Short mmCIF file of C-alpha atoms in Angstrom, two decimals:
data_model
loop_
_atom_site.label_atom_id
_atom_site.label_comp_id
_atom_site.label_asym_id
_atom_site.label_seq_id
_atom_site.Cartn_x
_atom_site.Cartn_y
_atom_site.Cartn_z
CA LEU X 178 -2.82 32.76 42.55
CA ASN X 179 -1.28 33.97 45.81
CA ALA X 180 2.41 34.98 45.62
CA CYS X 181 3.31 32.45 42.92
CA THR X 182 3.48 33.30 39.19
CA ARG X 183 4.55 31.34 36.17
CA GLY X 184 7.30 33.82 35.49
CA MET X 185 8.87 32.92 38.85
CA ILE X 186 8.48 29.21 38.15
CA LYS X 187 10.22 29.51 34.77
CA GLY X 188 13.40 30.80 36.37
CA TRP X 189 13.41 29.04 39.71
CA SER X 190 16.23 26.70 40.59
CA ARG X 191 15.41 23.59 42.61
CA THR X 192 16.87 25.34 45.67
CA SER X 193 14.45 28.26 45.10
CA ILE X 194 11.54 25.85 44.82
CA ALA X 195 12.47 24.33 48.16
CA ARG X 196 12.87 27.79 49.67
CA TYR X 197 9.29 28.65 48.65
CA SER X 198 7.99 26.02 51.07
CA SER X 199 9.81 27.57 54.03
CA THR X 200 8.85 31.13 53.08
CA THR X 201 5.18 30.25 52.69
CA HIS X 202 5.10 28.42 56.02
CA GLN X 203 6.57 31.53 57.72
CA HIS X 204 4.08 33.85 55.99
CA LEU X 205 1.10 31.74 57.03
CA LYS X 206 2.37 31.60 60.62
CA HIS X 207 2.87 35.38 60.69
CA THR X 208 -0.56 36.26 59.22
CA GLY X 209 -2.45 33.55 61.08
CA ARG X 210 -4.46 32.53 58.02
CA GLY X 211 -4.85 29.01 56.69
CA ALA X 212 -3.16 27.83 53.52
CA SER X 213 -5.17 27.79 50.32
CA VAL X 214 -5.65 24.53 48.44
CA PHE X 215 -3.02 25.66 45.94
CA GLU X 216 -0.49 26.58 48.64
CA LYS X 217 -1.01 23.24 50.40
CA TYR X 218 -0.46 21.36 47.16
CA PHE X 219 2.58 23.39 46.19
CA MET X 220 4.24 23.19 49.62
CA LEU X 221 3.74 19.43 49.74
CA HIS X 222 5.72 18.94 46.54
CA ALA X 223 8.20 21.72 47.29
CA GLU X 224 8.99 19.91 50.52
CA SER X 225 9.91 16.76 48.60
CA SER X 226 12.31 18.83 46.50
CA SER X 227 13.88 20.22 49.65
CA ASN X 228 14.41 16.73 51.06
CA GLU X 229 16.09 15.61 47.85
CA ILE X 230 18.41 18.60 47.86
CA HIS X 231 19.41 18.17 51.50
CA SER X 232 20.02 14.47 51.00
CA GLY X 233 22.08 15.04 47.89
CA GLY X 234 19.47 13.32 45.72
CA GLU X 235 18.96 13.88 42.01
CA PRO X 236 15.81 15.43 40.49
CA SER X 237 12.91 13.04 40.08
CA ASN X 238 12.51 11.40 36.66
CA GLN X 239 8.93 10.36 37.31
CA SER X 240 6.16 11.16 34.84
CA PHE X 241 3.39 13.59 35.73
CA PHE X 242 0.05 13.82 33.88
CA ILE X 243 -2.05 16.87 34.76
CA THR X 244 -5.40 17.92 33.30
CA THR X 245 -7.65 20.95 33.44
CA PRO X 246 -11.38 20.33 33.52
CA ILE X 247 -12.51 19.67 29.96
CA TYR X 248 -14.33 22.91 29.20
CA TYR X 249 -17.93 22.76 27.98
CA VAL X 250 -18.62 24.74 24.80
CA ASN X 251 -22.18 25.83 25.55
CA GLY X 252 -20.77 29.27 26.41
CA LEU X 253 -17.67 31.44 26.01
CA PRO X 254 -14.59 31.25 28.30
CA HIS X 255 -14.75 33.19 31.58
CA LEU X 256 -12.53 33.94 34.57
CA GLY X 257 -13.03 30.49 36.13
CA HIS X 258 -11.65 28.83 33.00
CA ALA X 259 -8.63 31.16 33.03
CA TYR X 260 -8.05 30.44 36.73
CA THR X 261 -7.92 26.66 36.37
CA SER X 262 -5.82 26.86 33.21
CA VAL X 263 -3.20 29.11 34.82
CA LEU X 264 -3.18 27.05 38.02
CA CYS X 265 -2.55 23.84 36.06
CA ASP X 266 0.14 25.61 34.06
CA ILE X 267 1.95 26.65 37.25
CA ILE X 268 1.87 23.09 38.59
CA ALA X 269 3.02 21.67 35.24
CA ARG X 270 5.95 24.11 35.06
CA PHE X 271 6.90 23.31 38.64
CA HIS X 272 7.06 19.57 37.97
CA ARG X 273 9.09 20.09 34.79
CA LYS X 274 11.51 22.26 36.77
CA ASP X 275 11.74 19.48 39.34
CA GLY X 276 12.91 17.07 36.65
CA ARG X 277 9.72 15.20 35.82
CA LYS X 278 8.43 14.35 32.36
CA VAL X 279 5.13 16.23 32.23
CA TYR X 280 2.08 15.85 30.00
CA PHE X 281 -0.33 18.77 30.45
CA LEU X 282 -3.76 18.35 28.86
CA THR X 283 -6.61 20.78 28.27
CA GLY X 284 -9.46 20.84 25.78
CA THR X 285 -13.19 21.12 25.14
CA ASP X 286 -16.25 18.96 25.77
CA GLU X 287 -18.49 19.40 22.72
CA HIS X 288 -21.38 16.92 22.85
CA GLY X 289 -24.70 16.84 24.66
CA GLN X 290 -28.18 18.30 24.69
CA LYS X 291 -27.02 21.66 26.03
CA VAL X 292 -24.65 22.19 23.09
CA GLU X 293 -27.34 21.12 20.62
CA GLN X 294 -29.76 23.65 22.15
CA SER X 295 -27.14 26.43 22.17
CA ALA X 296 -26.44 25.79 18.48
CA LEU X 297 -30.14 26.06 17.64
CA LYS X 298 -30.40 29.35 19.54
CA ASN X 299 -27.50 30.67 17.46
CA ASP X 300 -29.05 29.41 14.20
CA THR X 301 -26.14 27.13 13.36
CA SER X 302 -25.21 23.44 13.44
CA PRO X 303 -23.75 21.82 16.59
CA ILE X 304 -20.37 21.16 14.94
CA LEU X 305 -20.01 24.72 13.62
CA PHE X 306 -21.02 26.08 17.01
CA ALA X 307 -18.49 23.77 18.71
CA ASP X 308 -15.76 24.78 16.24
CA GLN X 309 -16.33 28.44 17.04
CA VAL X 310 -16.41 28.17 20.82
CA SER X 311 -13.59 25.60 21.03
CA GLY X 312 -11.49 28.06 19.04
CA GLN X 313 -12.13 30.66 21.75
CA PHE X 314 -10.85 28.28 24.43
CA ARG X 315 -7.78 27.45 22.36
CA ALA X 316 -7.12 31.18 21.92
CA LEU X 317 -7.51 31.73 25.68
CA ALA X 318 -4.86 29.09 26.44
CA ALA X 319 -2.49 30.73 23.95
CA ARG X 320 -3.11 34.21 25.35
CA LEU X 321 -2.41 32.93 28.87
CA ASP X 322 0.86 31.41 27.59
CA CYS X 323 -0.14 27.99 28.93
CA SER X 324 2.43 25.27 28.33
CA HIS X 325 -0.07 22.49 27.56
CA ASP X 326 1.15 19.55 25.50
CA ASP X 327 -2.22 18.76 23.95
CA PHE X 328 -5.60 20.37 23.33
CA ILE X 329 -8.25 17.71 22.84
CA ARG X 330 -11.75 18.04 21.43
CA THR X 331 -14.39 15.40 22.05
CA THR X 332 -15.51 15.73 18.42
CA GLU X 333 -12.14 14.40 17.21
CA HIS X 334 -11.97 10.94 15.62
CA ARG X 335 -9.29 9.76 18.07
CA HIS X 336 -11.65 10.51 20.94
CA LYS X 337 -14.60 8.75 19.31
CA LEU X 338 -12.49 5.58 18.96
CA ALA X 339 -11.56 5.73 22.66
CA VAL X 340 -15.16 6.22 23.83
CA GLU X 341 -16.40 3.35 21.67
CA ASP X 342 -13.71 1.04 23.04
CA LEU X 343 -14.47 1.97 26.65
CA TRP X 344 -18.18 1.28 26.03
CA ARG X 345 -17.36 -2.13 24.54
CA ARG X 346 -15.16 -2.99 27.54
CA LEU X 347 -17.94 -2.10 29.96
CA GLU X 348 -20.45 -4.05 27.89
CA ALA X 349 -18.19 -7.11 27.65
CA ASN X 350 -17.71 -7.04 31.44
CA GLY X 351 -21.47 -7.14 32.04
CA GLN X 352 -21.56 -3.57 33.39
CA ILE X 353 -24.18 -2.24 30.94
CA TYR X 354 -27.83 -3.24 30.49
CA LEU X 355 -30.83 -1.84 28.60
CA GLY X 356 -33.70 -0.38 30.61
CA ALA X 357 -35.84 2.76 30.83
CA TYR X 358 -35.04 5.97 32.72
CA GLU X 359 -37.72 8.02 34.39
CA GLY X 360 -36.68 10.87 36.64
CA TRP X 361 -35.30 14.39 36.98
CA TYR X 362 -32.61 15.67 34.61
CA SER X 363 -30.78 19.00 34.42
CA VAL X 364 -29.80 20.02 30.90
CA ARG X 365 -27.50 22.75 32.26
CA ASP X 366 -25.62 20.32 34.52
CA GLU X 367 -25.99 17.35 32.13
CA ALA X 368 -26.78 15.38 35.28
CA PHE X 369 -29.53 13.17 36.73
CA TYR X 370 -30.93 13.94 40.18
CA SER X 371 -33.12 12.00 42.60
CA GLU X 372 -36.18 13.55 44.21
CA GLY X 373 -34.32 13.82 47.51
CA GLU X 374 -31.50 15.87 45.95
CA LEU X 375 -33.78 18.64 44.66
CA VAL X 376 -33.82 21.95 46.53
CA GLU X 377 -37.06 23.89 46.13
CA GLY X 378 -37.73 22.05 42.88
CA LYS X 379 -34.31 22.68 41.40
CA ALA X 380 -30.98 20.86 41.16
CA PRO X 381 -28.53 21.36 44.08
CA THR X 382 -26.61 23.71 41.76
CA GLY X 383 -29.69 25.87 41.27
CA ALA X 384 -30.25 24.64 37.71
CA GLU X 385 -33.72 23.95 36.34
CA VAL X 386 -34.71 20.28 36.05
CA GLU X 387 -37.15 18.48 33.78
CA TRP X 388 -38.87 15.12 34.06
CA VAL X 389 -37.40 12.66 31.54
CA LYS X 390 -38.76 9.29 30.49
CA GLU X 391 -36.97 7.32 27.78
CA GLU X 392 -35.29 4.04 26.90
CA SER X 393 -31.73 4.04 28.17
CA TYR X 394 -28.67 1.93 28.72
CA PHE X 395 -27.54 1.81 32.34
CA PHE X 396 -24.17 1.40 34.03
CA ARG X 397 -24.27 -0.82 37.16
CA LEU X 398 -22.98 1.93 39.44
CA SER X 399 -24.85 0.54 42.46
CA GLU X 400 -22.56 -2.51 42.44
CA TRP X 401 -19.50 -0.33 43.01
CA LYS X 402 -20.31 1.15 46.42
CA ASP X 403 -18.06 -1.17 48.46
CA LYS X 404 -15.28 -1.13 45.88
CA LEU X 405 -15.29 2.67 45.75
CA LEU X 406 -15.20 2.97 49.54
CA ALA X 407 -12.32 0.49 49.68
CA PHE X 408 -10.57 2.52 46.97
CA TYR X 409 -10.97 5.78 48.94
CA GLU X 410 -9.69 4.04 52.08
CA ALA X 411 -6.64 2.65 50.30
CA HIS X 412 -5.90 6.00 48.63
CA PRO X 413 -6.79 8.73 51.17
CA ASP X 414 -5.21 11.47 49.04
CA PHE X 415 -7.27 10.63 45.94
CA ILE X 416 -9.53 13.66 46.57
CA ALA X 417 -8.42 17.03 47.92
CA PRO X 418 -9.13 19.05 49.93
CA ARG X 419 -10.21 16.78 52.79
CA GLY X 420 -13.66 18.38 53.04
CA ARG X 421 -14.46 17.40 49.46
CA ARG X 422 -13.30 13.85 50.13
CA ASN X 423 -15.65 13.67 53.10
CA GLU X 424 -18.47 14.98 50.90
CA VAL X 425 -17.91 12.21 48.34
CA VAL X 426 -17.65 9.44 50.94
CA SER X 427 -20.84 10.70 52.59
CA PHE X 428 -22.71 10.60 49.28
CA VAL X 429 -21.53 7.07 48.47
CA THR X 430 -22.39 5.71 51.93
CA GLN X 431 -25.83 7.32 52.30
CA GLU X 432 -28.88 5.16 51.76
CA GLY X 433 -29.86 5.34 48.11
CA GLY X 434 -26.67 7.27 47.27
CA LEU X 435 -25.49 5.12 44.40
CA GLN X 436 -28.12 4.23 41.83
CA ASP X 437 -27.46 2.60 38.48
CA LEU X 438 -26.53 5.40 36.08
CA SER X 439 -28.30 6.16 32.80
CA ILE X 440 -25.51 6.37 30.22
CA SER X 441 -27.37 6.88 26.95
CA ARG X 442 -30.01 9.23 25.54
CA THR X 443 -32.48 8.93 22.66
CA THR X 444 -34.23 12.34 22.75
CA PHE X 445 -31.43 14.15 20.91
CA SER X 446 -28.72 13.14 18.44
CA TRP X 447 -25.66 15.32 19.14
CA GLY X 448 -23.21 12.83 20.61
CA ILE X 449 -21.28 9.62 19.95
CA PRO X 450 -23.67 6.80 18.95
CA VAL X 451 -23.73 3.64 21.07
CA PRO X 452 -21.73 1.11 18.97
CA SER X 453 -24.38 -1.62 19.10
CA SER X 454 -27.44 0.67 19.02
CA PRO X 455 -26.93 3.88 17.01
CA LYS X 456 -30.33 5.38 17.95
CA HIS X 457 -28.79 5.96 21.40
CA VAL X 458 -26.04 8.53 21.99
CA ILE X 459 -23.57 8.00 24.83
CA TYR X 460 -24.13 10.05 27.98
CA VAL X 461 -22.06 13.21 27.76
CA TRP X 462 -20.09 12.54 30.98
CA LEU X 463 -19.02 9.02 29.98
CA ASP X 464 -17.98 10.61 26.69
CA ALA X 465 -16.24 13.63 28.27
CA LEU X 466 -14.28 11.83 31.00
CA THR X 467 -12.76 9.51 28.41
CA ASN X 468 -10.79 12.46 27.00
CA TYR X 469 -8.16 11.78 29.66
CA LEU X 470 -7.58 8.40 28.01
CA SER X 471 -7.96 9.37 24.36
CA ALA X 472 -5.24 12.04 24.70
CA LEU X 473 -2.84 9.25 25.68
CA GLU X 474 -3.59 7.21 22.52
CA TYR X 475 -6.09 4.84 24.19
CA PRO X 476 -7.32 2.26 23.19
CA ASN X 477 -3.70 1.50 22.32
CA THR X 478 -2.66 0.70 25.89
CA SER X 479 0.74 -0.43 24.62
CA SER X 480 1.62 3.01 23.24
CA GLU X 481 4.60 4.81 24.74
CA ARG X 482 2.46 7.77 25.82
CA TYR X 483 -0.14 5.62 27.57
CA GLN X 484 2.50 3.51 29.29
CA GLN X 485 4.39 6.59 30.48
CA PHE X 486 1.54 8.78 31.70
CA TRP X 487 -1.41 6.61 32.74
CA PRO X 488 -2.82 6.62 35.38
CA ALA X 489 -3.24 10.39 35.66
CA SER X 490 -1.39 12.26 38.39
CA LEU X 491 -3.79 15.18 38.90
CA HIS X 492 -7.25 16.14 37.62
CA VAL X 493 -8.00 19.74 38.60
CA VAL X 494 -11.77 20.30 38.64
CA GLY X 495 -14.40 22.66 39.97
CA LYS X 496 -16.41 21.48 42.96
CA ASP X 497 -19.59 21.25 40.85
CA ILE X 498 -18.12 18.40 38.77
CA LEU X 499 -16.48 16.58 41.66
CA ARG X 500 -19.03 13.75 41.69
CA PHE X 501 -18.33 12.88 38.05
CA HIS X 502 -14.57 12.71 38.63
CA ALA X 503 -14.48 11.15 42.10
CA ILE X 504 -17.32 8.61 41.76
CA PHE X 505 -18.26 7.94 38.14
CA TRP X 506 -14.73 8.09 36.72
CA PRO X 507 -12.98 5.56 39.00
CA ALA X 508 -16.06 3.29 38.79
CA PHE X 509 -16.02 3.39 34.97
CA LEU X 510 -12.30 2.64 34.89
CA MET X 511 -12.35 -0.22 37.38
CA ALA X 512 -15.42 -1.72 35.69
CA ALA X 513 -13.57 -1.60 32.36
CA GLY X 514 -10.51 -3.29 33.85
CA LEU X 515 -8.38 -0.13 33.62
CA GLU X 516 -6.25 1.34 36.38
CA PRO X 517 -7.78 4.43 38.03
CA PRO X 518 -5.78 7.43 39.24
CA LYS X 519 -4.73 6.97 42.87
CA VAL X 520 -2.71 9.58 44.74
CA SER X 521 -3.57 13.31 44.93
CA SER X 522 -5.53 12.84 41.74
CA VAL X 523 -8.65 15.01 42.07
CA LEU X 524 -8.15 18.59 43.28
CA ALA X 525 -11.59 20.19 43.68
CA LEU X 526 -11.69 23.97 43.67
CA HIS X 527 -14.32 26.48 44.73
CA LEU X 528 -14.09 28.60 41.60
CA LEU X 529 -15.05 32.21 41.18
CA SER X 530 -18.62 32.70 39.99
#
């Protein structure tokens, strides 16, 4: 994580934080290399601290809600999970040191066909498999000395209540309809792909795909093209770095880019049932993304935690799940009548593989 460690952050004064910005600028100028995504982010906020100090201002009392990706329990933790956890921890400690009230969230995504299949391969039930692997992620966070305020699991009752409420909001707003899905699906990515997105018969990520045909509820994603583009225009820092933002905008604007999204499955049972039709389980990404709300006591939007920390300040994600966070997530929220994150909210990283 470059020259910055959590140990330094713990002891830094606000003057030292501001000094980091100047030192890093000088180092980059001397070496001639470009700043990493992390350095750019850190210098941006260090610069604001410097301005406050020089102007005699007081530390900010703003709230700051930061999240790691919600880690999928189909496999054990690896270096990429450690990287994003430590990076989020550094940013959380920095903002606490700068006087902000911080809520730092991490956790595990435990539903979906991939988890069900992994449990079968290990001759156990999905919940016991999820318990075991989620425990490994919790242990990793403790071993890394992460300062997270909450560790959420999508199998928790509080999360189920939040997902059900979000579904009902979307349904009440006319954003969901019953149809039939027929097309390519990647179990590994838990994602649907069009014929044009396949590369040599595989998903863009290299994952195997299978042809799926089943009854499904759909979210009217195609209706949100213009609203999403207007949102990106109004909030140019919503996605970072700039190249990833351009990638998202290009996808949304291309012909056939936004299709209505299948948001339920009937060919497996490991998930949260659709409230009005229990034979369907809710699409794992609609389920998983809602963790950012359920950790803040949603659907109680009057709670102190929700009022203080929503909308989120920063979702740190890997580039492979950028589409879910930068397209599906704001569309779901706006369609449900909830405020989406706005400024510097999605930081997409090219993680180690």
